[in-house]
PDB file of C-alpha atoms in Angstrom:
ATOM      1  CA  MET E  18       4.913   0.296 -21.926  1.00 44.00           C
ATOM      2  CA  LYS E  19       1.886   2.493 -22.908  1.00 47.00           C
ATOM      3  CA  LYS E  20       1.363   5.100 -21.360  1.00 45.00           C
ATOM      4  CA  LEU E  21      -1.531   7.971 -21.665  1.00 44.00           C
ATOM      5  CA  LEU E  22       0.006  10.956 -19.988  1.00 38.00           C
ATOM      6  CA  LEU E  23      -3.496  12.969 -18.454  1.00 36.00           C
ATOM      7  CA  PRO E  24      -4.048  16.877 -18.920  1.00 32.00           C
ATOM      8  CA  ALA E  25      -1.832  18.730 -16.111  1.00 33.00           C
ATOM      9  CA  ALA E  26      -0.542  15.843 -15.473  1.00 34.00           C
ATOM     10  CA  ILE E  27       3.006  16.962 -14.284  1.00 29.00           C
ATOM     11  CA  ALA E  28       1.406  19.687 -12.379  1.00 31.00           C
ATOM     12  CA  ALA E  29      -1.210  17.644 -10.695  1.00 32.00           C
ATOM     13  CA  LEU E  30       2.544  15.548  -9.270  1.00 35.00           C
ATOM     14  CA  SER E  31       5.181  17.012  -6.588  1.00 37.00           C
ATOM     15  CA  GLY E  32       7.697  15.667  -8.943  1.00 39.00           C
ATOM     16  CA  ALA E  33       8.585  13.035 -11.557  1.00 41.00           C
ATOM     17  CA  PRO E  34       7.551  10.158 -10.609  1.00 46.00           C
ATOM     18  CA  VAL E  35      10.257   8.093  -9.753  1.00 43.00           C
ATOM     19  CA  PHE E  36      10.417   5.080 -12.154  1.00 46.00           C
ATOM     20  CA  ALA E  37      14.258   3.187 -10.750  1.00 51.00           C
ATOM     21  CA  ASP E  38      12.339   0.130  -8.968  1.00 79.00           C
ATOM     22  CA  THR E  39      10.869  -2.241  -9.144  1.00 91.00           C
ATOM     23  CA  ALA E  40       6.608  -3.223  -7.151  1.00 96.00           C
ATOM     24  CA  ILE E  41       6.011  -6.350  -5.719  1.00 97.00           C
ATOM     25  CA  GLY E  42       1.721  -7.034  -6.454  1.00 97.00           C
ATOM     26  CA  LEU E  43      -0.085  -9.456  -4.032  1.00 98.00           C
ATOM     27  CA  ALA E  44      -2.379 -11.649  -6.365  1.00 97.00           C
ATOM     28  CA  GLY E  45      -4.092 -14.695  -5.391  1.00 96.00           C
ATOM     29  CA  ASP E  46      -3.437 -16.126  -1.843  1.00 97.00           C
ATOM     30  CA  ARG E  47      -0.068 -15.687  -2.124  1.00 98.00           C
ATOM     31  CA  SER E  48       1.395 -14.921  -5.479  1.00 98.00           C
ATOM     32  CA  LEU E  49       3.920 -12.520  -5.700  1.00 98.00           C
ATOM     33  CA  VAL E  50       4.376 -10.257  -8.675  1.00 97.00           C
ATOM     34  CA  SER E  51       7.140  -8.818  -9.779  1.00 96.00           C
ATOM     35  CA  ILE E  52       6.489  -4.629 -12.306  1.00 95.00           C
ATOM     36  CA  ASP E  53       9.609  -3.605 -13.820  1.00 92.00           C
ATOM     37  CA  LEU E  54       7.756   0.415 -13.452  1.00 89.00           C
ATOM     38  CA  ALA E  55      10.493   1.406 -16.023  1.00 84.00           C
ATOM     39  CA  THR E  56       8.606  -0.204 -18.762  1.00 85.00           C
ATOM     40  CA  GLY E  57       5.589  -1.775 -16.873  1.00 88.00           C
ATOM     41  CA  GLN E  58       6.010  -5.293 -17.763  1.00 92.00           C
ATOM     42  CA  VAL E  59       5.181  -7.726 -15.362  1.00 95.00           C
ATOM     43  CA  THR E  60       8.399  -9.813 -15.164  1.00 95.00           C
ATOM     44  CA  GLY E  61       7.863 -12.838 -12.565  1.00 95.00           C
ATOM     45  CA  VAL E  62       5.534 -14.535 -10.278  1.00 97.00           C
ATOM     46  CA  THR E  63       6.783 -15.779  -7.501  1.00 97.00           C
ATOM     47  CA  GLU E  64       4.766 -18.367  -4.731  1.00 98.00           C
ATOM     48  CA  VAL E  65       5.474 -17.440  -1.371  1.00 98.00           C
ATOM     49  CA  ASP E  66       6.257 -21.507   0.617  1.00 97.00           C
ATOM     50  CA  TYR E  67       3.446 -20.696   2.724  1.00 96.00           C
ATOM     51  CA  ASP E  68       0.520 -22.916   3.536  1.00 95.00           C
ATOM     52  CA  GLY E  69      -2.336 -20.068   3.349  1.00 96.00           C
ATOM     53  CA  ARG E  70      -3.105 -16.839   2.450  1.00 97.00           C
ATOM     54  CA  LEU E  71      -1.174 -13.836   2.648  1.00 98.00           C
ATOM     55  CA  HIS E  72      -3.178 -11.023   4.469  1.00 98.00           C
ATOM     56  CA  GLY E  73      -0.894  -8.326   2.201  1.00 98.00           C
ATOM     57  CA  ILE E  74       2.676  -7.325   2.094  1.00 99.00           C
ATOM     58  CA  ASP E  75       4.767  -4.260   2.124  1.00 98.00           C
ATOM     59  CA  TYR E  76       8.465  -2.912   2.339  1.00 97.00           C
ATOM     60  CA  ARG E  77       9.788  -1.925   5.149  1.00 97.00           C
ATOM     61  CA  PRO E  78      12.317   1.046   4.715  1.00 95.00           C
ATOM     62  CA  ALA E  79      14.182   0.241   8.117  1.00 96.00           C
ATOM     63  CA  THR E  80      15.405  -2.430   7.303  1.00 96.00           C
ATOM     64  CA  ASP E  81      15.750  -2.905   3.475  1.00 95.00           C
ATOM     65  CA  THR E  82      13.056  -5.658   3.883  1.00 96.00           C
ATOM     66  CA  LEU E  83       9.682  -7.236   2.388  1.00 98.00           C
ATOM     67  CA  ILE E  84       7.197  -7.840   4.953  1.00 98.00           C
ATOM     68  CA  GLY E  85       4.080 -10.192   5.177  1.00 99.00           C
ATOM     69  CA  VAL E  86       1.274 -11.035   7.064  1.00 99.00           C
ATOM     70  CA  THR E  87      -0.189 -14.428   7.877  1.00 98.00           C
ATOM     71  CA  GLU E  88      -3.045 -16.078   8.079  1.00 96.00           C
ATOM     72  CA  GLY E  89      -2.047 -16.687  11.908  1.00 97.00           C
ATOM     73  CA  PHE E  90      -1.682 -13.421  11.563  1.00 98.00           C
ATOM     74  CA  ASP E  91       2.476 -13.617  11.767  1.00 99.00           C
ATOM     75  CA  VAL E  92       4.571 -10.583  10.385  1.00 99.00           C
ATOM     76  CA  VAL E  93       7.182 -12.867   8.513  1.00 99.00           C
ATOM     77  CA  ASN E  94      10.182 -11.241   6.594  1.00 98.00           C
ATOM     78  CA  ILE E  95       9.623 -12.629   2.706  1.00 98.00           C
ATOM     79  CA  ASP E  96      12.641 -13.299   0.521  1.00 97.00           C
ATOM     80  CA  PRO E  97      10.769 -11.777  -3.522  1.00 95.00           C
ATOM     81  CA  GLU E  98      12.732 -13.423  -5.072  1.00 94.00           C
ATOM     82  CA  THR E  99      12.358 -16.732  -4.429  1.00 97.00           C
ATOM     83  CA  GLY E 100       9.111 -16.870  -1.833  1.00 97.00           C
ATOM     84  CA  THR E 101      10.962 -17.932   1.467  1.00 98.00           C
ATOM     85  CA  TRP E 102      10.362 -16.585   4.449  1.00 98.00           C
ATOM     86  CA  GLU E 103      11.130 -16.654   8.377  1.00 98.00           C
ATOM     87  CA  ALA E 104       9.299 -15.357  11.283  1.00 97.00           C
ATOM     88  CA  LEU E 105       9.618 -11.897  12.841  1.00 98.00           C
ATOM     89  CA  VAL E 106       7.104 -11.666  15.330  1.00 98.00           C
ATOM     90  CA  THR E 107       3.094 -12.807  16.545  1.00 99.00           C
ATOM     91  CA  MET E 108       0.756 -10.401  16.812  1.00 99.00           C
ATOM     92  CA  ASP E 109      -0.965 -11.187  20.974  1.00 98.00           C
ATOM     93  CA  THR E 110      -4.242  -9.433  19.888  1.00 98.00           C
ATOM     94  CA  GLU E 111      -5.471 -10.882  16.922  1.00 98.00           C
ATOM     95  CA  LEU E 112      -7.645  -8.070  13.915  1.00 98.00           C
ATOM     96  CA  PRO E 113     -11.188  -8.682  13.333  1.00 98.00           C
ATOM     97  CA  ILE E 114     -11.511  -9.575   9.765  1.00 98.00           C
ATOM     98  CA  GLU E 115     -15.098 -10.178   7.839  1.00 96.00           C
ATOM     99  CA  ASP E 116     -14.981 -12.720   5.170  1.00 94.00           C
ATOM    100  CA  GLY E 117     -13.943 -11.280   2.159  1.00 92.00           C
ATOM    101  CA  ALA E 118     -12.889  -7.856   3.510  1.00 96.00           C
ATOM    102  CA  VAL E 119     -10.343  -6.100   2.840  1.00 97.00           C
ATOM    103  CA  VAL E 120      -6.909  -6.202   5.209  1.00 98.00           C
ATOM    104  CA  ILE E 121      -4.682  -2.832   5.193  1.00 99.00           C
ATOM    105  CA  VAL E 122      -1.226  -3.805   5.026  1.00 99.00           C
ATOM    106  CA  ASP E 123       1.710  -0.955   5.703  1.00 99.00           C
ATOM    107  CA  ILE E 124       4.435  -0.039   7.522  1.00 98.00           C
ATOM    108  CA  ASN E 125       4.610   3.818   9.282  1.00 99.00           C
ATOM    109  CA  PRO E 126       8.773   4.453   8.371  1.00 98.00           C
ATOM    110  CA  ALA E 127       9.390   7.113  11.171  1.00 98.00           C
ATOM    111  CA  ALA E 128       7.463   4.396  14.023  1.00 98.00           C
ATOM    112  CA  ASP E 129       8.993   1.866  11.801  1.00 98.00           C
ATOM    113  CA  ALA E 130       5.360   0.142  12.824  1.00 99.00           C
ATOM    114  CA  LEU E 131       2.743  -1.541  11.265  1.00 99.00           C
ATOM    115  CA  ARG E 132      -0.708  -0.253  10.264  1.00 99.00           C
ATOM    116  CA  PHE E 133      -3.188  -3.851  10.217  1.00 99.00           C
ATOM    117  CA  MET E 134      -6.838  -2.421   8.989  1.00 99.00           C
ATOM    118  CA  SER E 135      -9.979  -3.536   8.176  1.00 99.00           C
ATOM    119  CA  GLY E 136     -13.412  -2.388   8.041  1.00 98.00           C
ATOM    120  CA  ILE E 137     -13.189   0.457  10.366  1.00 98.00           C
ATOM    121  CA  THR E 138     -10.565  -1.948  13.180  1.00 99.00           C
ATOM    122  CA  ASN E 139      -7.301  -0.233  13.264  1.00 99.00           C
ATOM    123  CA  HIS E 140      -4.272  -1.322  14.776  1.00 99.00           C
ATOM    124  CA  ARG E 141      -1.090  -0.304  15.476  1.00 99.00           C
ATOM    125  CA  VAL E 142       1.601  -3.144  15.854  1.00 99.00           C
ATOM    126  CA  ASN E 143       5.079  -2.998  16.882  1.00 99.00           C
ATOM    127  CA  LEU E 144       7.414  -5.172  14.892  1.00 98.00           C
ATOM    128  CA  THR E 145       9.599  -5.904  18.115  1.00 98.00           C
ATOM    129  CA  THR E 146       7.401  -7.626  19.948  1.00 98.00           C
ATOM    130  CA  GLY E 147       4.025  -8.043  18.495  1.00 98.00           C
ATOM    131  CA  ALA E 148       1.821  -5.646  20.601  1.00 99.00           C
ATOM    132  CA  VAL E 149      -1.105  -4.735  19.308  1.00 99.00           C
ATOM    133  CA  MET E 150      -2.435  -1.220  20.217  1.00 99.00           C
ATOM    134  CA  VAL E 151      -5.784  -1.245  19.412  1.00 99.00           C
ATOM    135  CA  ASP E 152      -6.263   2.694  18.373  1.00 99.00           C
ATOM    136  CA  GLY E 153      -9.939   4.545  17.741  1.00 99.00           C
ATOM    137  CA  ASP E 154     -11.972   3.245  15.160  1.00 99.00           C
ATOM    138  CA  LEU E 155     -12.373   5.124  10.865  1.00 99.00           C
ATOM    139  CA  SER E 156     -14.324   7.900  10.985  1.00 98.00           C
ATOM    140  CA  PHE E 157     -14.553  10.876   9.243  1.00 98.00           C
ATOM    141  CA  THR E 158     -14.387  13.744  10.670  1.00 97.00           C
ATOM    142  CA  ASP E 159     -14.500  16.183   7.359  1.00 96.00           C
ATOM    143  CA  GLY E 160     -18.522  16.976   7.465  1.00 95.00           C
ATOM    144  CA  THR E 161     -18.473  12.941   5.163  1.00 97.00           C
ATOM    145  CA  GLU E 162     -21.251  10.916   5.741  1.00 96.00           C
ATOM    146  CA  GLY E 163     -20.806   7.414   6.198  1.00 97.00           C
ATOM    147  CA  MET E 164     -17.919   5.422   7.708  1.00 98.00           C
ATOM    148  CA  PRO E 165     -14.512   5.362   5.392  1.00 98.00           C
ATOM    149  CA  MET E 166     -13.965   1.803   3.089  1.00 97.00           C
ATOM    150  CA  VAL E 167     -10.174   1.730   2.936  1.00 98.00           C
ATOM    151  CA  GLY E 168      -9.238  -0.160   0.100  1.00 97.00           C
ATOM    152  CA  GLY E 169      -5.485   0.943  -0.272  1.00 98.00           C
ATOM    153  CA  THR E 170      -2.994   2.253   2.665  1.00 99.00           C
ATOM    154  CA  ALA E 171       0.372   4.016   2.084  1.00 99.00           C
ATOM    155  CA  TYR E 172       2.345   6.713   3.597  1.00 99.00           C
ATOM    156  CA  SER E 173       4.902   9.567   2.314  1.00 98.00           C
ATOM    157  CA  ASN E 174       8.670   9.686   3.395  1.00 97.00           C
ATOM    158  CA  SER E 175       9.042   5.938   3.176  1.00 95.00           C
ATOM    159  CA  PHE E 176      13.045   5.793   2.420  1.00 94.00           C
ATOM    160  CA  GLY E 177      15.187   4.875   5.761  1.00 93.00           C
ATOM    161  CA  ARG E 178      13.660   6.340   9.056  1.00 95.00           C
ATOM    162  CA  PRO E 179      12.046   9.641   8.193  1.00 96.00           C
ATOM    163  CA  GLU E 180      11.544  12.193  11.091  1.00 96.00           C
ATOM    164  CA  ALA E 181       8.101  12.298   9.861  1.00 97.00           C
ATOM    165  CA  THR E 182       4.926  11.365   7.435  1.00 98.00           C
ATOM    166  CA  ALA E 183       1.510  11.458   6.442  1.00 99.00           C
ATOM    167  CA  MET E 184      -0.353   8.543   5.760  1.00 99.00           C
ATOM    168  CA  TYR E 185      -3.429   8.573   2.384  1.00 99.00           C
ATOM    169  CA  ASN E 186      -6.075   6.125   1.902  1.00 98.00           C
ATOM    170  CA  ILE E 187      -7.943   4.886  -0.970  1.00 98.00           C
ATOM    171  CA  ASP E 188     -11.498   5.051  -0.029  1.00 97.00           C
ATOM    172  CA  THR E 189     -12.914   2.230  -2.175  1.00 95.00           C
ATOM    173  CA  GLU E 190     -16.729   3.338  -1.862  1.00 95.00           C
ATOM    174  CA  LEU E 191     -16.124   6.813  -2.571  1.00 95.00           C
ATOM    175  CA  HIS E 192     -13.463   6.521  -5.141  1.00 95.00           C
ATOM    176  CA  ALA E 193     -11.622   9.092  -3.602  1.00 96.00           C
ATOM    177  CA  LEU E 194      -8.258   9.066  -1.689  1.00 98.00           C
ATOM    178  CA  LEU E 195      -8.595  10.311   2.464  1.00 98.00           C
ATOM    179  CA  ARG E 196      -5.359  11.294   4.295  1.00 99.00           C
ATOM    180  CA  GLN E 197      -5.997   9.935   7.611  1.00 99.00           C
ATOM    181  CA  THR E 198      -4.415  12.841   9.198  1.00 98.00           C
ATOM    182  CA  ALA E 199      -4.646  11.278  12.995  1.00 98.00           C
ATOM    183  CA  PRO E 200      -3.881   8.112  12.397  1.00 98.00           C
ATOM    184  CA  ASN E 201      -4.078   6.552  15.686  1.00 98.00           C
ATOM    185  CA  ASP E 202      -7.380   8.019  16.265  1.00 98.00           C
ATOM    186  CA  GLY E 203      -8.525   7.285  12.612  1.00 98.00           C
ATOM    187  CA  ASP E 204      -9.733  10.291  12.169  1.00 99.00           C
ATOM    188  CA  ASN E 205     -10.097  11.060   7.993  1.00 99.00           C
ATOM    189  CA  THR E 206     -10.855  13.751   5.400  1.00 98.00           C
ATOM    190  CA  VAL E 207     -11.519  13.355   1.266  1.00 98.00           C
ATOM    191  CA  LEU E 208      -8.531  15.005  -0.583  1.00 98.00           C
ATOM    192  CA  GLY E 209      -9.783  14.943  -3.748  1.00 96.00           C
ATOM    193  CA  MET E 210     -11.365  12.089  -6.672  1.00 90.00           C
ATOM    194  CA  PRO E 211      -9.390   9.664  -8.610  1.00 85.00           C
ATOM    195  CA  ASP E 212     -10.807   9.949 -12.064  1.00 80.00           C
ATOM    196  CA  VAL E 213     -11.576   6.223 -12.133  1.00 81.00           C
ATOM    197  CA  MET E 214     -14.268   4.112 -10.312  1.00 83.00           C
ATOM    198  CA  PHE E 215     -12.890   0.853  -8.500  1.00 85.00           C
ATOM    199  CA  GLU E 216     -13.779  -1.515  -9.859  1.00 83.00           C
ATOM    200  CA  GLY E 217     -12.848  -4.704  -7.897  1.00 84.00           C
ATOM    201  CA  PRO E 218      -9.747  -4.618  -5.429  1.00 94.00           C
ATOM    202  CA  VAL E 219      -7.007  -1.987  -4.954  1.00 96.00           C
ATOM    203  CA  ALA E 220      -3.765  -2.105  -4.396  1.00 97.00           C
ATOM    204  CA  PHE E 221      -1.737   1.480  -3.087  1.00 98.00           C
ATOM    205  CA  ASP E 222       1.675   2.433  -2.561  1.00 98.00           C
ATOM    206  CA  ILE E 223       3.981   5.660  -1.819  1.00 98.00           C
ATOM    207  CA  VAL E 224       7.754   5.107  -3.783  1.00 95.00           C
ATOM    208  CA  THR E 225      10.559   7.468  -1.824  1.00 94.00           C
ATOM    209  CA  ASP E 226      13.467   8.123  -3.128  1.00 91.00           C
ATOM    210  CA  ALA E 227      16.927   9.612  -1.450  1.00 90.00           C
ATOM    211  CA  GLU E 228      16.289  12.799  -2.097  1.00 92.00           C
ATOM    212  CA  GLY E 229      12.696  12.706  -0.568  1.00 92.00           C
ATOM    213  CA  MET E 230      10.494  12.606  -3.776  1.00 95.00           C
ATOM    214  CA  ASN E 231       7.220  11.057  -3.440  1.00 97.00           C
ATOM    215  CA  THR E 232       5.655   9.027  -6.256  1.00 96.00           C
ATOM    216  CA  ALA E 233       2.345   7.625  -5.485  1.00 97.00           C
ATOM    217  CA  TRP E 234       1.209   4.754  -6.957  1.00 96.00           C
ATOM    218  CA  LEU E 235      -2.971   3.000  -7.605  1.00 96.00           C
ATOM    219  CA  SER E 236      -3.353  -0.463  -9.369  1.00 94.00           C
ATOM    220  CA  ALA E 237      -7.409  -0.787 -10.171  1.00 92.00           C
ATOM    221  CA  ASN E 238      -8.953  -1.747 -13.017  1.00 87.00           C
ATOM    222  CA  GLY E 239      -6.178  -3.807 -14.546  1.00 87.00           C
ATOM    223  CA  MET E 240      -4.509  -0.446 -15.005  1.00 90.00           C
ATOM    224  CA  LEU E 241      -1.381   1.307 -12.772  1.00 93.00           C
ATOM    225  CA  HIS E 242      -2.134   5.446 -12.258  1.00 93.00           C
ATOM    226  CA  THR E 243       0.511   7.113 -10.186  1.00 95.00           C
ATOM    227  CA  ILE E 244      -1.795  10.580  -8.525  1.00 95.00           C
ATOM    228  CA  SER E 245      -1.689  13.198  -7.109  1.00 97.00           C
ATOM    229  CA  LEU E 246      -0.726  14.052  -2.964  1.00 98.00           C
ATOM    230  CA  GLU E 247      -2.625  16.825  -2.859  1.00 97.00           C
ATOM    231  CA  ASP E 248      -6.595  16.553  -4.589  1.00 96.00           C
ATOM    232  CA  GLY E 249      -6.154  12.335  -5.501  1.00 95.00           C
ATOM    233  CA  SER E 250      -6.027  13.295  -9.415  1.00 95.00           C
ATOM    234  CA  ILE E 251      -4.773  10.480 -11.921  1.00 94.00           C
ATOM    235  CA  THR E 252      -1.867  11.592 -13.796  1.00 93.00           C
ATOM    236  CA  GLU E 253       0.289   9.199 -15.397  1.00 92.00           C
ATOM    237  CA  SER E 254      -1.792   5.443 -16.727  1.00 91.00           C
ATOM    238  CA  TRP E 255       0.232   2.567 -17.813  1.00 88.00           C
ATOM    239  CA  GLU E 256      -1.381  -0.667 -19.203  1.00 91.00           C
ATOM    240  CA  ILE E 257       0.938  -3.520 -17.281  1.00 92.00           C
ATOM    241  CA  GLU E 258       1.860  -5.519 -19.643  1.00 92.00           C
ATOM    242  CA  GLY E 259       1.873  -9.936 -18.627  1.00 93.00           C
ATOM    243  CA  LEU E 260      -0.393  -9.436 -16.016  1.00 92.00           C
ATOM    244  CA  ASP E 261      -2.970 -11.881 -15.589  1.00 92.00           C
ATOM    245  CA  VAL E 262      -4.641 -11.536 -12.590  1.00 92.00           C
ATOM    246  CA  THR E 263      -6.149  -9.364  -9.756  1.00 94.00           C
ATOM    247  CA  LEU E 264      -3.786  -7.291  -7.482  1.00 96.00           C
ATOM    248  CA  ARG E 265      -5.194  -6.715  -4.122  1.00 96.00           C
ATOM    249  CA  ASP E 266      -1.741  -5.445  -2.717  1.00 98.00           C
ATOM    250  CA  ILE E 267       1.273  -3.728  -3.843  1.00 98.00           C
ATOM    251  CA  THR E 268       5.005  -1.682  -2.987  1.00 97.00           C
ATOM    252  CA  VAL E 269       7.557  -0.689  -4.142  1.00 94.00           C
ATOM    253  CA  MET E 270      10.530  -1.987  -3.696  1.00 86.00           C
ATOM    254  CA  THR E 271      13.363   1.046  -3.754  1.00 76.00           C
ATOM    255  CA  ALA E 272      16.496   0.613  -5.463  1.00 60.00           C
ATOM    256  CA  ALA E 273      19.474   0.804  -4.014  1.00 51.00           C
ATOM    257  CA  ASP E 274      22.264   3.949  -4.915  1.00 49.00           C
TER     258      ASP E 274
END
């Protein structure tokens, strides 16, 4: 694993990174790319047995499963080793998605609900019934001009069913880390700018260990980074060895104790 330790890396990160996990990246229409975070090595690629495109994937900590969202707006459980899947729920309201637009698929671990967004449209999905709550459009409440251009989303405390969580976004227009301070209202504030200009899709996730330590992972420009959730600064960077595709989503499957 080729690793670059950036200045003030350890001080900027809230605790040491969690490495005893496997990252699952989504590439193409339905390819799952397994990455060993301890080595930065691609360990395998699995095709999901689905005739279509997955909008995104995420780890659901309440059930310890990988979920995905299909073109038909079905939420499905996916076996990352075999690519087989089973339907969970179908959304009762579709998300409007422009051609080529980024789609956000991310689990709120405290509510055990799905945050499903594209553009500035902000949906919340009940994973038991499929009922969709159309929440407030994404906007800035800190004086930042324009609208958020969210390319990746992650929640903190994604271990089991936490009492509290916080929602963070990567803005690909500003090249910035955002905090969605009122997720259901769509309110966003800028926390800081990672030291990287994004080219193409990004992928973002936060892994939480059993002690409650959060580590934020960002995949961009063919690299894997850990970033500070305080100001968005990059703390460490890795080349992903064996990666020959572009990741458009990523989630970390937490290792069992």
